[in-house]
Short mmCIF file of C-alpha atoms in Angstrom, two decimals:
data_model
loop_
_atom_site.label_atom_id
_atom_site.label_comp_id
_atom_site.label_asym_id
_atom_site.label_seq_id
_atom_site.Cartn_x
_atom_site.Cartn_y
_atom_site.Cartn_z
CA MET A 1 -73.02 60.25 -83.23
CA ASN A 2 -73.16 56.74 -81.99
CA ALA A 3 -72.63 55.44 -78.47
CA ILE A 4 -68.86 55.06 -78.99
CA THR A 5 -67.98 58.41 -80.54
CA ARG A 6 -70.09 60.55 -78.18
CA PRO A 7 -67.93 59.91 -75.04
CA ILE A 8 -64.75 60.38 -77.09
CA ALA A 9 -65.97 63.72 -78.46
CA ALA A 10 -67.09 64.85 -75.01
CA GLY A 11 -63.69 63.93 -73.55
CA LEU A 12 -61.82 65.84 -76.26
CA LEU A 13 -64.04 68.89 -75.75
CA ALA A 14 -63.46 68.80 -71.99
CA LEU A 15 -59.70 68.49 -72.54
CA ALA A 16 -59.70 71.47 -74.92
CA VAL A 17 -61.68 73.64 -72.50
CA HIS A 18 -59.46 72.63 -69.59
CA ALA A 19 -56.30 73.42 -71.58
CA ALA A 20 -57.58 76.91 -72.45
CA LEU A 21 -58.47 77.94 -68.88
CA PRO A 22 -54.96 78.47 -67.43
CA ALA A 23 -54.04 80.85 -70.28
CA GLN A 24 -57.03 83.05 -69.50
CA ALA A 25 -56.51 82.90 -65.72
CA ALA A 26 -52.87 84.01 -66.01
CA THR A 27 -53.76 87.50 -67.28
CA PRO A 28 -54.37 90.08 -64.52
CA ALA A 29 -58.00 91.13 -64.48
CA THR A 30 -58.03 93.62 -61.62
CA VAL A 31 -56.64 97.12 -61.36
CA PRO A 32 -56.10 98.61 -57.89
CA ALA A 33 -58.69 101.21 -57.00
CA PRO A 34 -57.53 104.80 -56.44
CA GLN A 35 -57.33 105.84 -52.82
CA ALA A 36 -59.70 108.22 -51.01
CA THR A 37 -58.76 110.42 -48.06
CA VAL A 38 -60.72 111.72 -45.07
CA GLU A 39 -60.61 115.46 -44.35
CA GLY A 40 -62.68 116.37 -41.30
CA SER A 41 -66.26 115.35 -42.07
CA HIS A 42 -65.60 114.84 -45.81
CA VAL A 43 -64.29 111.92 -47.81
CA VAL A 44 -62.27 113.15 -50.79
CA THR A 45 -62.10 110.72 -53.70
CA ALA A 46 -59.10 110.32 -56.01
CA ASP A 47 -60.73 112.56 -58.62
CA GLY A 48 -61.35 115.38 -56.10
CA VAL A 49 -65.03 114.84 -55.25
CA ARG A 50 -65.80 115.81 -51.64
CA LEU A 51 -68.49 113.70 -49.95
CA TYR A 52 -69.96 114.94 -46.64
CA TYR A 53 -70.78 112.45 -43.91
CA LYS A 54 -72.14 112.75 -40.36
CA ASP A 55 -71.78 110.15 -37.64
CA TRP A 56 -75.03 110.15 -35.63
CA GLY A 57 -74.16 107.45 -33.09
CA PRO A 58 -72.37 107.62 -29.74
CA LYS A 59 -68.59 107.29 -29.84
CA ASP A 60 -68.64 103.98 -27.97
CA GLY A 61 -71.74 102.60 -29.75
CA PRO A 62 -71.82 99.56 -32.05
CA VAL A 63 -70.79 99.89 -35.67
CA VAL A 64 -73.68 99.33 -38.05
#
């Protein structure tokens, strides 16, 4: 490529890439996560797994 055609080719490539981006961005890429519930000292996930947790800090202490 010579000094004249290189900027023209680069401009056309940039235009083609820019034109393709909105079509890809319009499709939804995220799916909402299933919810978890708290039952006493267990967190129950959407698929039924029970996770035990224990809070060791004072009730009025800072959240870490």
